[in-house]
Amino acid sequence: MKYIIANWKSNKTLEEALEWVEVVGPKLEKQEKVEAIVCPPSLYLADVRKKVEVTGGLLKVGSQNISPFPAGSYTGEETAEMVKQFGDYSIIGHSERRKNFGETDEVLAEKVRQAGSVELKPIFCVQDEHTPIPAGVTVVAYEPVFAIGTGTADTPQNADEVCKKVTESHEGVSVLYGGSVTSENAKAFLEQDHISGLLIGKAALDGEEFIKIVQIALSL
Ligand code: PGA
């Protein structure tokens, strides 16, 4: 199973979000080879989920973040349980959250714990093979900071090497690559032995480009 994940970050109006699902949803075929996941801003999760249901229901939905706390007095936060109503996944530990919102390894371990309590699957981001990975994580994304949003991806060989090390030290984990992935370079990453999918930012804002990458994954 390969994971192809769209991380929209803080982008799109609601109208643009729904248009994207209209482009992508009907083009997905029922198959067991590729899990296509979209991670919109949490504000759009409910509407995106509804739109997915009317466009074939094959696209999976995830959030880009969850609260490290359970329900309660935590102004501005969305709990894992809230997200679980609309999606199956949550990105946890993206380097933009670590850098801009001060998220530490301890906070991220709490988020993973919260996700686990409602069976929301974490897509846990690591910067290299040394980033601590909390117990219970089964999907990891290797995202080197130099490659995120820069247009300069890691080499498929180096990415494979890091993904291999993570796989070897965490049994049963699927490791994805993320950082300046496009439909041009996707194949080279997906062909590597230890890369089990892609986490895509900028290129995945375009539904046609996302579908192209899903089709590349299906063709291998
Ligand atoms: P990018 O972002 O594809 O725009 O480099 C990847 C990510 O941050 O997940």
PDB file of N, CA and C in Angstrom, residues 3 5 7 90-95 98 122-129 131 133 137-145 148 159 162-163 166 173-179 195-200:
ATOM      1  N   TYR A   3       0.867   5.519   0.178  1.00  0.00           N
ATOM      2  CA  TYR A   3       0.059   6.652   0.610  1.00  0.00           C
ATOM      3  C   TYR A   3       0.422   7.875  -0.230  1.00  0.00           C
ATOM      4  N   ILE A   5      -0.506  11.774  -0.166  1.00  0.00           N
ATOM      5  CA  ILE A   5      -1.197  12.680   0.754  1.00  0.00           C
ATOM      6  C   ILE A   5      -1.044  14.133   0.314  1.00  0.00           C
ATOM      7  N   ASN A   7      -1.224  17.868   1.504  1.00  0.00           N
ATOM      8  CA  ASN A   7      -1.229  18.760   2.659  1.00  0.00           C
ATOM      9  C   ASN A   7      -1.416  20.187   2.124  1.00  0.00           C
ATOM     10  N   SER A  90      -4.408  12.138  10.800  1.00  0.00           N
ATOM     11  CA  SER A  90      -3.979  13.495  11.157  1.00  0.00           C
ATOM     12  C   SER A  90      -2.472  13.593  10.990  1.00  0.00           C
ATOM     13  N   ILE A  91      -2.039  14.625  10.296  1.00  0.00           N
ATOM     14  CA  ILE A  91      -0.600  14.918  10.249  1.00  0.00           C
ATOM     15  C   ILE A  91      -0.220  15.401  11.651  1.00  0.00           C
ATOM     16  N   ILE A  92       0.870  14.877  12.168  1.00  0.00           N
ATOM     17  CA  ILE A  92       1.363  15.313  13.488  1.00  0.00           C
ATOM     18  C   ILE A  92       2.865  15.566  13.379  1.00  0.00           C
ATOM     19  N   GLY A  93       3.284  16.726  13.907  1.00  0.00           N
ATOM     20  CA  GLY A  93       4.716  17.007  13.978  1.00  0.00           C
ATOM     21  C   GLY A  93       5.337  17.568  12.715  1.00  0.00           C
ATOM     22  N   HIS A  94       4.521  18.184  11.859  1.00  0.00           N
ATOM     23  CA  HIS A  94       5.109  18.817  10.676  1.00  0.00           C
ATOM     24  C   HIS A  94       6.144  19.844  11.136  1.00  0.00           C
ATOM     25  N   SER A  95       7.229  19.987  10.395  1.00  0.00           N
ATOM     26  CA  SER A  95       8.302  20.893  10.848  1.00  0.00           C
ATOM     27  C   SER A  95       7.821  22.346  10.933  1.00  0.00           C
ATOM     28  N   ARG A  98       6.533  22.552  14.372  1.00  0.00           N
ATOM     29  CA  ARG A  98       7.636  22.578  15.346  1.00  0.00           C
ATOM     30  C   ARG A  98       8.258  23.982  15.365  1.00  0.00           C
ATOM     31  N   PRO A 122      -2.066   8.694  12.995  1.00  0.00           N
ATOM     32  CA  PRO A 122      -1.113   9.787  12.803  1.00  0.00           C
ATOM     33  C   PRO A 122      -0.255   9.579  11.554  1.00  0.00           C
ATOM     34  N   ILE A 123      -0.009  10.668  10.860  1.00  0.00           N
ATOM     35  CA  ILE A 123       1.028  10.694   9.812  1.00  0.00           C
ATOM     36  C   ILE A 123       2.127  11.533  10.460  1.00  0.00           C
ATOM     37  N   PHE A 124       3.107  10.857  11.031  1.00  0.00           N
ATOM     38  CA  PHE A 124       4.065  11.536  11.906  1.00  0.00           C
ATOM     39  C   PHE A 124       5.288  11.998  11.124  1.00  0.00           C
ATOM     40  N   CYS A 125       5.551  13.307  11.149  1.00  0.00           N
ATOM     41  CA  CYS A 125       6.656  13.855  10.338  1.00  0.00           C
ATOM     42  C   CYS A 125       7.970  13.854  11.108  1.00  0.00           C
ATOM     43  N   VAL A 126       9.018  13.426  10.420  1.00  0.00           N
ATOM     44  CA  VAL A 126      10.366  13.468  11.009  1.00  0.00           C
ATOM     45  C   VAL A 126      11.302  14.206  10.050  1.00  0.00           C
ATOM     46  N   GLN A 127      12.300  14.848  10.618  1.00  0.00           N
ATOM     47  CA  GLN A 127      13.227  15.625   9.800  1.00  0.00           C
ATOM     48  C   GLN A 127      14.399  14.782   9.311  1.00  0.00           C
ATOM     49  N   ASP A 128      14.679  13.738  10.066  1.00  0.00           N
ATOM     50  CA  ASP A 128      15.716  12.782   9.673  1.00  0.00           C
ATOM     51  C   ASP A 128      15.509  11.510  10.490  1.00  0.00           C
ATOM     52  N   GLU A 129      16.453  10.600  10.411  1.00  0.00           N
ATOM     53  CA  GLU A 129      16.261   9.314  11.099  1.00  0.00           C
ATOM     54  C   GLU A 129      16.422   9.417  12.617  1.00  0.00           C
ATOM     55  N   THR A 131      14.888  11.858  14.573  1.00  0.00           N
ATOM     56  CA  THR A 131      13.709  12.432  15.245  1.00  0.00           C
ATOM     57  C   THR A 131      12.979  11.328  16.020  1.00  0.00           C
ATOM     58  N   ILE A 133      10.195   9.005  17.429  1.00  0.00           N
ATOM     59  CA  ILE A 133       8.871   8.632  16.915  1.00  0.00           C
ATOM     60  C   ILE A 133       8.106   7.964  18.052  1.00  0.00           C
ATOM     61  N   VAL A 137       2.779   4.927  16.351  1.00  0.00           N
ATOM     62  CA  VAL A 137       2.807   5.516  15.004  1.00  0.00           C
ATOM     63  C   VAL A 137       3.076   4.427  13.977  1.00  0.00           C
ATOM     64  N   THR A 138       2.273   4.380  12.918  1.00  0.00           N
ATOM     65  CA  THR A 138       2.524   3.387  11.863  1.00  0.00           C
ATOM     66  C   THR A 138       2.824   4.031  10.498  1.00  0.00           C
ATOM     67  N   VAL A 139       2.517   5.330  10.388  1.00  0.00           N
ATOM     68  CA  VAL A 139       2.854   6.037   9.146  1.00  0.00           C
ATOM     69  C   VAL A 139       3.749   7.225   9.492  1.00  0.00           C
ATOM     70  N   VAL A 140       4.937   7.236   8.910  1.00  0.00           N
ATOM     71  CA  VAL A 140       5.923   8.290   9.174  1.00  0.00           C
ATOM     72  C   VAL A 140       6.215   8.989   7.854  1.00  0.00           C
ATOM     73  N   ALA A 141       6.411  10.305   7.899  1.00  0.00           N
ATOM     74  CA  ALA A 141       6.837  11.015   6.683  1.00  0.00           C
ATOM     75  C   ALA A 141       8.197  11.640   6.933  1.00  0.00           C
ATOM     76  N   TYR A 142       9.177  11.237   6.134  1.00  0.00           N
ATOM     77  CA  TYR A 142      10.501  11.864   6.204  1.00  0.00           C
ATOM     78  C   TYR A 142      10.440  13.142   5.377  1.00  0.00           C
ATOM     79  N   GLU A 143      10.582  14.273   6.082  1.00  0.00           N
ATOM     80  CA  GLU A 143      10.485  15.577   5.420  1.00  0.00           C
ATOM     81  C   GLU A 143      11.687  16.442   5.800  1.00  0.00           C
ATOM     82  N   PRO A 144      12.766  16.385   5.010  1.00  0.00           N
ATOM     83  CA  PRO A 144      13.936  17.214   5.333  1.00  0.00           C
ATOM     84  C   PRO A 144      13.593  18.694   5.164  1.00  0.00           C
ATOM     85  N   VAL A 145      13.957  19.506   6.155  1.00  0.00           N
ATOM     86  CA  VAL A 145      13.562  20.921   6.164  1.00  0.00           C
ATOM     87  C   VAL A 145      14.048  21.645   4.898  1.00  0.00           C
ATOM     88  N   ILE A 148      11.437  21.377   2.009  1.00  0.00           N
ATOM     89  CA  ILE A 148      10.017  21.752   2.135  1.00  0.00           C
ATOM     90  C   ILE A 148       9.765  23.128   1.546  1.00  0.00           C
ATOM     91  N   ALA A 159      16.798   9.951   0.171  1.00  0.00           N
ATOM     92  CA  ALA A 159      15.508   9.777   0.845  1.00  0.00           C
ATOM     93  C   ALA A 159      15.291   8.295   1.159  1.00  0.00           C
ATOM     94  N   VAL A 162      17.355   7.252   4.202  1.00  0.00           N
ATOM     95  CA  VAL A 162      16.777   7.677   5.485  1.00  0.00           C
ATOM     96  C   VAL A 162      15.532   6.835   5.797  1.00  0.00           C
ATOM     97  N   CYS A 163      14.680   6.636   4.793  1.00  0.00           N
ATOM     98  CA  CYS A 163      13.448   5.853   5.008  1.00  0.00           C
ATOM     99  C   CYS A 163      13.804   4.433   5.427  1.00  0.00           C
ATOM    100  N   VAL A 166      14.758   4.464   9.110  1.00  0.00           N
ATOM    101  CA  VAL A 166      13.571   4.608   9.971  1.00  0.00           C
ATOM    102  C   VAL A 166      12.804   3.286  10.012  1.00  0.00           C
ATOM    103  N   VAL A 173       6.549   0.053  10.397  1.00  0.00           N
ATOM    104  CA  VAL A 173       6.185   1.423  10.038  1.00  0.00           C
ATOM    105  C   VAL A 173       6.322   1.640   8.527  1.00  0.00           C
ATOM    106  N   SER A 174       5.360   2.353   7.930  1.00  0.00           N
ATOM    107  CA  SER A 174       5.493   2.757   6.523  1.00  0.00           C
ATOM    108  C   SER A 174       6.116   4.143   6.506  1.00  0.00           C
ATOM    109  N   VAL A 175       7.128   4.362   5.680  1.00  0.00           N
ATOM    110  CA  VAL A 175       7.786   5.667   5.658  1.00  0.00           C
ATOM    111  C   VAL A 175       7.598   6.334   4.298  1.00  0.00           C
ATOM    112  N   LEU A 176       7.086   7.561   4.333  1.00  0.00           N
ATOM    113  CA  LEU A 176       6.829   8.327   3.117  1.00  0.00           C
ATOM    114  C   LEU A 176       7.896   9.407   2.977  1.00  0.00           C
ATOM    115  N   TYR A 177       8.003   9.952   1.774  1.00  0.00           N
ATOM    116  CA  TYR A 177       8.893  11.095   1.568  1.00  0.00           C
ATOM    117  C   TYR A 177       8.048  12.337   1.305  1.00  0.00           C
ATOM    118  N   GLY A 178       8.494  13.488   1.818  1.00  0.00           N
ATOM    119  CA  GLY A 178       7.842  14.764   1.516  1.00  0.00           C
ATOM    120  C   GLY A 178       8.863  15.868   1.393  1.00  0.00           C
ATOM    121  N   GLY A 179       8.623  16.807   0.476  1.00  0.00           N
ATOM    122  CA  GLY A 179       9.514  17.957   0.269  1.00  0.00           C
ATOM    123  C   GLY A 179       9.723  18.193  -1.208  1.00  0.00           C
ATOM    124  N   ILE A 195      10.462   3.591   0.276  1.00  0.00           N
ATOM    125  CA  ILE A 195       9.562   4.756   0.294  1.00  0.00           C
ATOM    126  C   ILE A 195       8.139   4.283  -0.009  1.00  0.00           C
ATOM    127  N   SER A 196       7.262   4.459   0.979  1.00  0.00           N
ATOM    128  CA  SER A 196       5.906   3.905   0.862  1.00  0.00           C
ATOM    129  C   SER A 196       4.860   4.957   0.535  1.00  0.00           C
ATOM    130  N   GLY A 197       5.301   6.080  -0.040  1.00  0.00           N
ATOM    131  CA  GLY A 197       4.321   7.086  -0.427  1.00  0.00           C
ATOM    132  C   GLY A 197       4.901   8.479  -0.357  1.00  0.00           C
ATOM    133  N   LEU A 198       4.041   9.477  -0.569  1.00  0.00           N
ATOM    134  CA  LEU A 198       4.492  10.854  -0.663  1.00  0.00           C
ATOM    135  C   LEU A 198       3.561  11.782   0.108  1.00  0.00           C
ATOM    136  N   LEU A 199       4.169  12.762   0.781  1.00  0.00           N
ATOM    137  CA  LEU A 199       3.400  13.827   1.429  1.00  0.00           C
ATOM    138  C   LEU A 199       3.685  15.092   0.624  1.00  0.00           C
ATOM    139  N   ILE A 200       2.631  15.647   0.036  1.00  0.00           N
ATOM    140  CA  ILE A 200       2.831  16.691  -0.974  1.00  0.00           C
ATOM    141  C   ILE A 200       2.155  17.992  -0.564  1.00  0.00           C
TER     142      ILE A 200
END
